[in-house]
PDB file of C-alpha atoms in Angstrom:
ATOM      1  CA  MET A  24      23.104 -71.138  -0.414  1.00  0.00           C
ATOM      2  CA  ALA A  25      22.963 -74.182   1.838  1.00  0.00           C
ATOM      3  CA  PHE A  26      20.662 -73.807   4.815  1.00  0.00           C
ATOM      4  CA  ASP A  27      22.629 -73.883   8.056  1.00  0.00           C
ATOM      5  CA  ILE A  28      20.457 -74.211  11.150  1.00  0.00           C
ATOM      6  CA  ALA A  29      23.302 -72.759  13.231  1.00  0.00           C
ATOM      7  CA  SER A  30      22.951 -69.489  11.297  1.00  0.00           C
ATOM      8  CA  LEU A  31      19.578 -68.858  12.954  1.00  0.00           C
ATOM      9  CA  LYS A  32      19.327 -66.737  16.069  1.00  0.00           C
ATOM     10  CA  PHE A  33      18.020 -68.709  19.014  1.00  0.00           C
ATOM     11  CA  ASN A  34      17.077 -67.128  22.327  1.00  0.00           C
ATOM     12  CA  GLU A  35      18.911 -67.735  25.594  1.00  0.00           C
ATOM     13  CA  ALA A  36      16.962 -71.011  25.974  1.00  0.00           C
ATOM     14  CA  GLY A  37      18.083 -72.178  22.527  1.00  0.00           C
ATOM     15  CA  LEU A  38      14.617 -71.669  21.042  1.00  0.00           C
ATOM     16  CA  ILE A  39      13.156 -69.786  18.085  1.00  0.00           C
ATOM     17  CA  PRO A  40       9.490 -68.795  17.675  1.00  0.00           C
ATOM     18  CA  VAL A  41       7.573 -70.559  14.920  1.00  0.00           C
ATOM     19  CA  ILE A  42       4.337 -69.327  13.352  1.00  0.00           C
ATOM     20  CA  ALA A  43       2.172 -72.031  11.784  1.00  0.00           C
ATOM     21  CA  GLN A  44      -0.037 -70.971   8.872  1.00  0.00           C
ATOM     22  CA  GLN A  45      -2.446 -73.136   6.907  1.00  0.00           C
ATOM     23  CA  HIS A  46      -0.814 -73.196   3.479  1.00  0.00           C
ATOM     24  CA  ASN A  47      -3.883 -72.843   1.275  1.00  0.00           C
ATOM     25  CA  THR A  48      -6.079 -70.477   3.298  1.00  0.00           C
ATOM     26  CA  GLY A  49      -3.585 -68.199   5.032  1.00  0.00           C
ATOM     27  CA  GLU A  50      -5.165 -68.859   8.427  1.00  0.00           C
ATOM     28  CA  VAL A  51      -2.670 -68.338  11.236  1.00  0.00           C
ATOM     29  CA  LEU A  52      -3.172 -71.409  13.396  1.00  0.00           C
ATOM     30  CA  MET A  53      -0.715 -71.181  16.285  1.00  0.00           C
ATOM     31  CA  MET A  54       2.670 -70.098  17.516  1.00  0.00           C
ATOM     32  CA  ALA A  55       5.112 -72.429  19.231  1.00  0.00           C
ATOM     33  CA  TRP A  56       8.859 -72.935  19.620  1.00  0.00           C
ATOM     34  CA  MET A  57      11.572 -75.061  18.057  1.00  0.00           C
ATOM     35  CA  ASN A  58      15.153 -75.752  18.985  1.00  0.00           C
ATOM     36  CA  ALA A  59      17.784 -76.629  16.402  1.00  0.00           C
ATOM     37  CA  GLU A  60      17.011 -80.331  16.525  1.00  0.00           C
ATOM     38  CA  ALA A  61      13.256 -79.777  16.170  1.00  0.00           C
ATOM     39  CA  ILE A  62      13.937 -77.768  13.022  1.00  0.00           C
ATOM     40  CA  ALA A  63      16.066 -80.604  11.645  1.00  0.00           C
ATOM     41  CA  LYS A  64      13.434 -83.191  12.526  1.00  0.00           C
ATOM     42  CA  SER A  65      10.661 -81.125  10.930  1.00  0.00           C
ATOM     43  CA  LEU A  66      12.616 -80.747   7.709  1.00  0.00           C
ATOM     44  CA  GLU A  67      13.621 -84.380   7.595  1.00  0.00           C
ATOM     45  CA  THR A  68      10.278 -85.966   8.479  1.00  0.00           C
ATOM     46  CA  ARG A  69       8.014 -83.234   7.005  1.00  0.00           C
ATOM     47  CA  ARG A  70       5.985 -83.624  10.198  1.00  0.00           C
ATOM     48  CA  VAL A  71       6.092 -80.398  12.197  1.00  0.00           C
ATOM     49  CA  THR A  72       7.917 -81.015  15.480  1.00  0.00           C
ATOM     50  CA  TYR A  73       8.162 -78.363  18.176  1.00  0.00           C
ATOM     51  CA  TRP A  74       9.981 -78.179  21.473  1.00  0.00           C
ATOM     52  CA  SER A  75       7.553 -78.180  24.377  1.00  0.00           C
ATOM     53  CA  ARG A  76       8.717 -75.636  26.940  1.00  0.00           C
ATOM     54  CA  SER A  77       6.334 -76.954  29.599  1.00  0.00           C
ATOM     55  CA  ARG A  78       7.245 -80.619  29.113  1.00  0.00           C
ATOM     56  CA  GLN A  79      10.854 -79.980  28.045  1.00  0.00           C
ATOM     57  CA  GLN A  80      10.653 -82.517  25.271  1.00  0.00           C
ATOM     58  CA  PHE A  81      10.058 -82.822  21.548  1.00  0.00           C
ATOM     59  CA  TRP A  82       6.441 -82.349  20.587  1.00  0.00           C
ATOM     60  CA  ILE A  83       5.540 -84.072  17.341  1.00  0.00           C
ATOM     61  CA  LYS A  84       2.369 -82.154  16.687  1.00  0.00           C
ATOM     62  CA  GLY A  85      -0.633 -84.472  16.573  1.00  0.00           C
ATOM     63  CA  GLU A  86       1.214 -87.551  17.821  1.00  0.00           C
ATOM     64  CA  THR A  87      -1.428 -88.197  20.473  1.00  0.00           C
ATOM     65  CA  SER A  88      -4.368 -86.143  19.144  1.00  0.00           C
ATOM     66  CA  GLY A  89      -4.033 -87.082  15.489  1.00  0.00           C
ATOM     67  CA  HIS A  90      -4.079 -83.374  14.664  1.00  0.00           C
ATOM     68  CA  THR A  91      -0.889 -83.510  12.655  1.00  0.00           C
ATOM     69  CA  GLN A  92       0.822 -80.770  10.709  1.00  0.00           C
ATOM     70  CA  ALA A  93       2.374 -81.699   7.375  1.00  0.00           C
ATOM     71  CA  LEU A  94       5.192 -79.343   6.481  1.00  0.00           C
ATOM     72  CA  ILE A  95       4.663 -77.708   3.092  1.00  0.00           C
ATOM     73  CA  ASP A  96       7.268 -74.932   3.332  1.00  0.00           C
ATOM     74  CA  MET A  97       9.607 -73.426   5.911  1.00  0.00           C
ATOM     75  CA  ARG A  98      10.416 -69.715   5.725  1.00  0.00           C
ATOM     76  CA  ILE A  99      13.041 -67.726   7.628  1.00  0.00           C
ATOM     77  CA  ASP A 100      12.615 -64.043   8.417  1.00  0.00           C
ATOM     78  CA  CYS A 101      15.015 -61.198   7.664  1.00  0.00           C
ATOM     79  CA  ASP A 102      16.523 -61.164  11.156  1.00  0.00           C
ATOM     80  CA  ARG A 103      16.805 -64.957  11.211  1.00  0.00           C
ATOM     81  CA  ASP A 104      15.079 -65.040  14.580  1.00  0.00           C
ATOM     82  CA  CYS A 105      11.621 -66.244  13.547  1.00  0.00           C
ATOM     83  CA  ILE A 106      10.278 -69.078  11.386  1.00  0.00           C
ATOM     84  CA  LEU A 107       7.034 -69.311   9.427  1.00  0.00           C
ATOM     85  CA  VAL A 108       5.893 -72.823   8.560  1.00  0.00           C
ATOM     86  CA  LEU A 109       3.266 -73.325   5.896  1.00  0.00           C
ATOM     87  CA  ILE A 110       1.473 -76.482   6.811  1.00  0.00           C
ATOM     88  CA  ASP A 111      -1.473 -78.715   6.156  1.00  0.00           C
ATOM     89  CA  GLN A 112      -3.291 -79.011   9.467  1.00  0.00           C
ATOM     90  CA  VAL A 113      -5.462 -82.032  10.220  1.00  0.00           C
ATOM     91  CA  GLY A 114      -8.375 -81.037  12.468  1.00  0.00           C
ATOM     92  CA  ALA A 115      -7.828 -78.553  15.272  1.00  0.00           C
ATOM     93  CA  ALA A 116      -4.477 -76.863  15.763  1.00  0.00           C
ATOM     94  CA  CYS A 117      -5.491 -75.645  19.229  1.00  0.00           C
ATOM     95  CA  HIS A 118      -5.554 -77.877  22.311  1.00  0.00           C
ATOM     96  CA  THR A 119      -9.022 -76.416  23.050  1.00  0.00           C
ATOM     97  CA  ASN A 120     -10.196 -78.207  19.905  1.00  0.00           C
ATOM     98  CA  ARG A 121     -10.559 -75.029  17.912  1.00  0.00           C
ATOM     99  CA  ARG A 122      -9.110 -74.789  14.451  1.00  0.00           C
ATOM    100  CA  ASN A 123      -6.750 -71.997  15.552  1.00  0.00           C
ATOM    101  CA  CYS A 124      -5.480 -70.632  18.854  1.00  0.00           C
ATOM    102  CA  PHE A 125      -6.339 -66.977  18.182  1.00  0.00           C
ATOM    103  CA  TYR A 126     -10.041 -67.209  18.876  1.00  0.00           C
ATOM    104  CA  THR A 127     -10.285 -64.256  21.254  1.00  0.00           C
ATOM    105  CA  SER A 128     -10.679 -60.752  19.867  1.00  0.00           C
ATOM    106  CA  VAL A 129     -10.263 -57.495  21.787  1.00  0.00           C
ATOM    107  CA  ILE A 130     -13.169 -55.299  20.764  1.00  0.00           C
ATOM    108  CA  ASP A 131     -13.819 -51.949  22.445  1.00  0.00           C
ATOM    109  CA  GLY A 132     -12.018 -53.049  25.582  1.00  0.00           C
ATOM    110  CA  SER A 133     -13.773 -56.390  25.860  1.00  0.00           C
ATOM    111  CA  GLU A 134     -12.762 -59.929  24.989  1.00  0.00           C
ATOM    112  CA  VAL A 135     -15.008 -61.620  22.478  1.00  0.00           C
ATOM    113  CA  GLU A 136     -14.858 -65.345  21.665  1.00  0.00           C
ATOM    114  CA  LEU A 137     -14.860 -65.725  17.885  1.00  0.00           C
ATOM    115  CA  ILE A 138     -14.761 -69.509  17.504  1.00  0.00           C
ATOM    116  CA  ARG A 139     -16.382 -72.327  19.458  1.00  0.00           C
ATOM    117  CA  PRO A 140     -14.598 -75.658  19.970  1.00  0.00           C
ATOM    118  CA  MET A 141     -15.075 -78.140  17.139  1.00  0.00           C
ATOM    119  CA  VAL A 142     -17.280 -81.152  17.718  1.00  0.00           C
ATOM    120  CA  ASP A 143     -15.445 -84.241  16.526  1.00  0.00           C
TER     121      ASP A 143
ATOM    122  CA  MET B   8     -15.363 -59.878  29.769  1.00  0.00           C
ATOM    123  CA  ALA B   9     -13.218 -56.763  30.047  1.00  0.00           C
ATOM    124  CA  PHE B  10      -9.786 -57.106  28.490  1.00  0.00           C
ATOM    125  CA  ASP B  11      -7.076 -56.854  31.135  1.00  0.00           C
ATOM    126  CA  ILE B  12      -3.581 -56.504  29.732  1.00  0.00           C
ATOM    127  CA  ALA B  13      -2.174 -57.809  33.021  1.00  0.00           C
ATOM    128  CA  SER B  14      -3.886 -61.147  32.336  1.00  0.00           C
ATOM    129  CA  LEU B  15      -1.486 -61.813  29.455  1.00  0.00           C
ATOM    130  CA  LYS B  16       1.666 -63.848  29.982  1.00  0.00           C
ATOM    131  CA  PHE B  17       4.769 -61.803  29.329  1.00  0.00           C
ATOM    132  CA  ASN B  18       8.255 -63.300  29.209  1.00  0.00           C
ATOM    133  CA  GLU B  19      10.996 -62.519  31.725  1.00  0.00           C
ATOM    134  CA  ALA B  20      11.728 -59.299  29.832  1.00  0.00           C
ATOM    135  CA  GLY B  21       8.093 -58.222  30.083  1.00  0.00           C
ATOM    136  CA  LEU B  22       7.452 -58.860  26.386  1.00  0.00           C
ATOM    137  CA  ILE B  23       4.962 -60.888  24.356  1.00  0.00           C
ATOM    138  CA  PRO B  24       5.414 -61.993  20.724  1.00  0.00           C
ATOM    139  CA  VAL B  25       3.129 -60.363  18.165  1.00  0.00           C
ATOM    140  CA  ILE B  26       2.384 -61.730  14.696  1.00  0.00           C
ATOM    141  CA  ALA B  27       1.282 -59.129  12.151  1.00  0.00           C
ATOM    142  CA  GLN B  28      -1.012 -60.346   9.361  1.00  0.00           C
ATOM    143  CA  GLN B  29      -2.447 -58.305   6.507  1.00  0.00           C
ATOM    144  CA  HIS B  30      -6.145 -58.326   7.310  1.00  0.00           C
ATOM    145  CA  ASN B  31      -7.579 -58.822   3.826  1.00  0.00           C
ATOM    146  CA  THR B  32      -5.043 -61.166   2.222  1.00  0.00           C
ATOM    147  CA  GLY B  33      -3.863 -63.335   5.124  1.00  0.00           C
ATOM    148  CA  GLU B  34      -0.221 -62.596   4.343  1.00  0.00           C
ATOM    149  CA  VAL B  35       1.958 -62.967   7.431  1.00  0.00           C
ATOM    150  CA  LEU B  36       4.081 -59.843   7.336  1.00  0.00           C
ATOM    151  CA  MET B  37       6.356 -59.904  10.383  1.00  0.00           C
ATOM    152  CA  MET B  38       6.791 -60.875  14.016  1.00  0.00           C
ATOM    153  CA  ALA B  39       7.847 -58.414  16.695  1.00  0.00           C
ATOM    154  CA  TRP B  40       7.343 -57.810  20.414  1.00  0.00           C
ATOM    155  CA  MET B  41       5.152 -55.652  22.619  1.00  0.00           C
ATOM    156  CA  ASN B  42       5.223 -54.849  26.294  1.00  0.00           C
ATOM    157  CA  ALA B  43       2.074 -53.984  28.239  1.00  0.00           C
ATOM    158  CA  GLU B  44       2.281 -50.304  27.399  1.00  0.00           C
ATOM    159  CA  ALA B  45       2.801 -50.961  23.680  1.00  0.00           C
ATOM    160  CA  ILE B  46      -0.371 -53.058  23.679  1.00  0.00           C
ATOM    161  CA  ALA B  47      -2.268 -50.214  25.353  1.00  0.00           C
ATOM    162  CA  LYS B  48      -0.874 -47.662  22.897  1.00  0.00           C
ATOM    163  CA  SER B  49      -1.728 -49.868  19.894  1.00  0.00           C
ATOM    164  CA  LEU B  50      -5.305 -50.303  21.083  1.00  0.00           C
ATOM    165  CA  GLU B  51      -5.737 -46.633  21.914  1.00  0.00           C
ATOM    166  CA  THR B  52      -4.154 -45.109  18.822  1.00  0.00           C
ATOM    167  CA  ARG B  53      -5.004 -47.952  16.368  1.00  0.00           C
ATOM    168  CA  ARG B  54      -1.432 -47.520  15.125  1.00  0.00           C
ATOM    169  CA  VAL B  55       0.565 -50.664  15.783  1.00  0.00           C
ATOM    170  CA  THR B  56       3.318 -49.901  18.288  1.00  0.00           C
ATOM    171  CA  TYR B  57       5.959 -52.446  19.226  1.00  0.00           C
ATOM    172  CA  TRP B  58       8.762 -52.478  21.759  1.00  0.00           C
ATOM    173  CA  SER B  59      12.145 -52.434  20.064  1.00  0.00           C
ATOM    174  CA  ARG B  60      14.428 -54.852  21.856  1.00  0.00           C
ATOM    175  CA  SER B  61      17.537 -53.505  20.103  1.00  0.00           C
ATOM    176  CA  ARG B  62      16.763 -49.845  20.779  1.00  0.00           C
ATOM    177  CA  GLN B  63      14.893 -50.445  24.045  1.00  0.00           C
ATOM    178  CA  GLN B  64      12.178 -47.979  23.143  1.00  0.00           C
ATOM    179  CA  PHE B  65       8.687 -47.844  21.692  1.00  0.00           C
ATOM    180  CA  TRP B  66       8.598 -48.421  17.966  1.00  0.00           C
ATOM    181  CA  ILE B  67       5.607 -46.842  16.303  1.00  0.00           C
ATOM    182  CA  LYS B  68       5.745 -48.863  13.120  1.00  0.00           C
ATOM    183  CA  GLY B  69       6.256 -46.630  10.098  1.00  0.00           C
ATOM    184  CA  GLU B  70       6.969 -43.464  12.079  1.00  0.00           C
ATOM    185  CA  THR B  71      10.125 -42.804  10.097  1.00  0.00           C
ATOM    186  CA  SER B  72       9.571 -44.988   6.998  1.00  0.00           C
ATOM    187  CA  GLY B  73       5.917 -44.143   6.450  1.00  0.00           C
ATOM    188  CA  HIS B  74       5.222 -47.878   6.346  1.00  0.00           C
ATOM    189  CA  THR B  75       2.532 -47.718   8.996  1.00  0.00           C
ATOM    190  CA  GLN B  76       0.306 -50.475  10.304  1.00  0.00           C
ATOM    191  CA  ALA B  77      -3.313 -49.608  11.024  1.00  0.00           C
ATOM    192  CA  LEU B  78      -4.764 -51.926  13.638  1.00  0.00           C
ATOM    193  CA  ILE B  79      -7.894 -53.687  12.401  1.00  0.00           C
ATOM    194  CA  ASP B  80      -8.191 -56.365  15.085  1.00  0.00           C
ATOM    195  CA  MET B  81      -6.180 -57.743  17.992  1.00  0.00           C
ATOM    196  CA  ARG B  82      -6.457 -61.437  18.866  1.00  0.00           C
ATOM    197  CA  ILE B  83      -5.155 -63.287  21.900  1.00  0.00           C
ATOM    198  CA  ASP B  84      -4.178 -66.941  21.815  1.00  0.00           C
ATOM    199  CA  CYS B  85      -5.398 -69.758  24.067  1.00  0.00           C
ATOM    200  CA  ASP B  86      -2.334 -69.629  26.325  1.00  0.00           C
ATOM    201  CA  ARG B  87      -2.460 -65.822  26.483  1.00  0.00           C
ATOM    202  CA  ASP B  88       1.225 -65.677  25.572  1.00  0.00           C
ATOM    203  CA  CYS B  89       0.977 -64.618  21.924  1.00  0.00           C
ATOM    204  CA  ILE B  90      -0.889 -61.885  20.035  1.00  0.00           C
ATOM    205  CA  LEU B  91      -2.067 -61.807  16.431  1.00  0.00           C
ATOM    206  CA  VAL B  92      -2.741 -58.355  14.999  1.00  0.00           C
ATOM    207  CA  LEU B  93      -4.741 -58.011  11.819  1.00  0.00           C
ATOM    208  CA  ILE B  94      -3.506 -54.866  10.177  1.00  0.00           C
ATOM    209  CA  ASP B  95      -3.549 -52.748   7.088  1.00  0.00           C
ATOM    210  CA  GLN B  96       0.086 -52.382   6.072  1.00  0.00           C
ATOM    211  CA  VAL B  97       1.251 -49.401   4.031  1.00  0.00           C
ATOM    212  CA  GLY B  98       4.134 -50.392   1.741  1.00  0.00           C
ATOM    213  CA  ALA B  99       6.796 -52.759   2.992  1.00  0.00           C
ATOM    214  CA  ALA B 100       6.543 -54.348   6.421  1.00  0.00           C
ATOM    215  CA  CYS B 101      10.176 -55.473   6.263  1.00  0.00           C
ATOM    216  CA  HIS B 102      13.138 -53.157   6.825  1.00  0.00           C
ATOM    217  CA  THR B 103      14.697 -54.667   3.680  1.00  0.00           C
ATOM    218  CA  ASN B 104      11.859 -53.023   1.746  1.00  0.00           C
ATOM    219  CA  ARG B 105      10.090 -56.264   1.057  1.00  0.00           C
ATOM    220  CA  ARG B 106       6.387 -56.589   1.675  1.00  0.00           C
ATOM    221  CA  ASN B 107       6.978 -59.265   4.316  1.00  0.00           C
ATOM    222  CA  CYS B 108       9.942 -60.496   6.364  1.00  0.00           C
ATOM    223  CA  PHE B 109       9.579 -64.190   5.487  1.00  0.00           C
ATOM    224  CA  TYR B 110      11.117 -64.024   2.022  1.00  0.00           C
ATOM    225  CA  THR B 111      13.557 -66.908   2.444  1.00  0.00           C
ATOM    226  CA  SER B 112      12.394 -70.467   1.867  1.00  0.00           C
ATOM    227  CA  VAL B 113      14.234 -73.637   2.809  1.00  0.00           C
ATOM    228  CA  ILE B 114      13.961 -75.952  -0.177  1.00  0.00           C
ATOM    229  CA  ASP B 115      15.831 -79.266  -0.310  1.00  0.00           C
ATOM    230  CA  GLY B 116      18.447 -77.999   2.134  1.00  0.00           C
ATOM    231  CA  SER B 117      19.045 -74.703   0.357  1.00  0.00           C
ATOM    232  CA  GLU B 118      17.866 -71.173   1.036  1.00  0.00           C
ATOM    233  CA  VAL B 119      15.888 -69.622  -1.789  1.00  0.00           C
ATOM    234  CA  GLU B 120      14.964 -65.938  -1.943  1.00  0.00           C
ATOM    235  CA  LEU B 121      11.272 -65.673  -2.837  1.00  0.00           C
ATOM    236  CA  ILE B 122      10.793 -61.901  -2.936  1.00  0.00           C
ATOM    237  CA  ARG B 123      12.987 -59.064  -4.169  1.00  0.00           C
ATOM    238  CA  PRO B 124      12.986 -55.678  -2.431  1.00  0.00           C
ATOM    239  CA  MET B 125      10.289 -53.297  -3.622  1.00  0.00           C
ATOM    240  CA  VAL B 126      11.297 -50.323  -5.733  1.00  0.00           C
ATOM    241  CA  ASP B 127       9.654 -47.201  -4.308  1.00  0.00           C
TER     242      ASP B 127
END
């Protein structure tokens, strides 16, 4: 069956949540958003491109930082309202210069920092 | 630092996206939503509890299907607007009776089904 981007379910802002996972380790790196055009760009260029909600513009991941995401596979969930991208991440996925964004753990009611920022 | 649920960023509907990952394999199983009370319930009971947007009620995962999710760890992302739960999933996470919801891959413009439903 041909993939039709219009068959996905976008929210009222025209966006769909995207989970980015390192393809060969399974590490969940980050979650961000795409609109229909960002999905098309990501598939066409194989460079993961999000839609920045704060800047209201396309966000070619790593364009300024060099921390690019090469698209290995794109998966659609059962409800067609979430995307999982398997990627090859260069350097840190997180803007805090950590490999992934989920570096805070809730343990016995406290927040614990699991990862320190990378030193380039 | 004490974990304060109110410090998270919920959307206009009072919800936050939650990624569920099998703790010992790294498999991304599903994405769903929690409100503040669902987060509190999940932490207290160690049974992952979402907020069902379609039914507008708490959704104790597996309550009817038996496909429960035991909470192993809860992680918060850098922007405090996404949660990653590391869980131990019993059976299928997906309502289609597949282990995970992301069973459709976009390959060369076509959708390819990667996983068949489990036979109980």
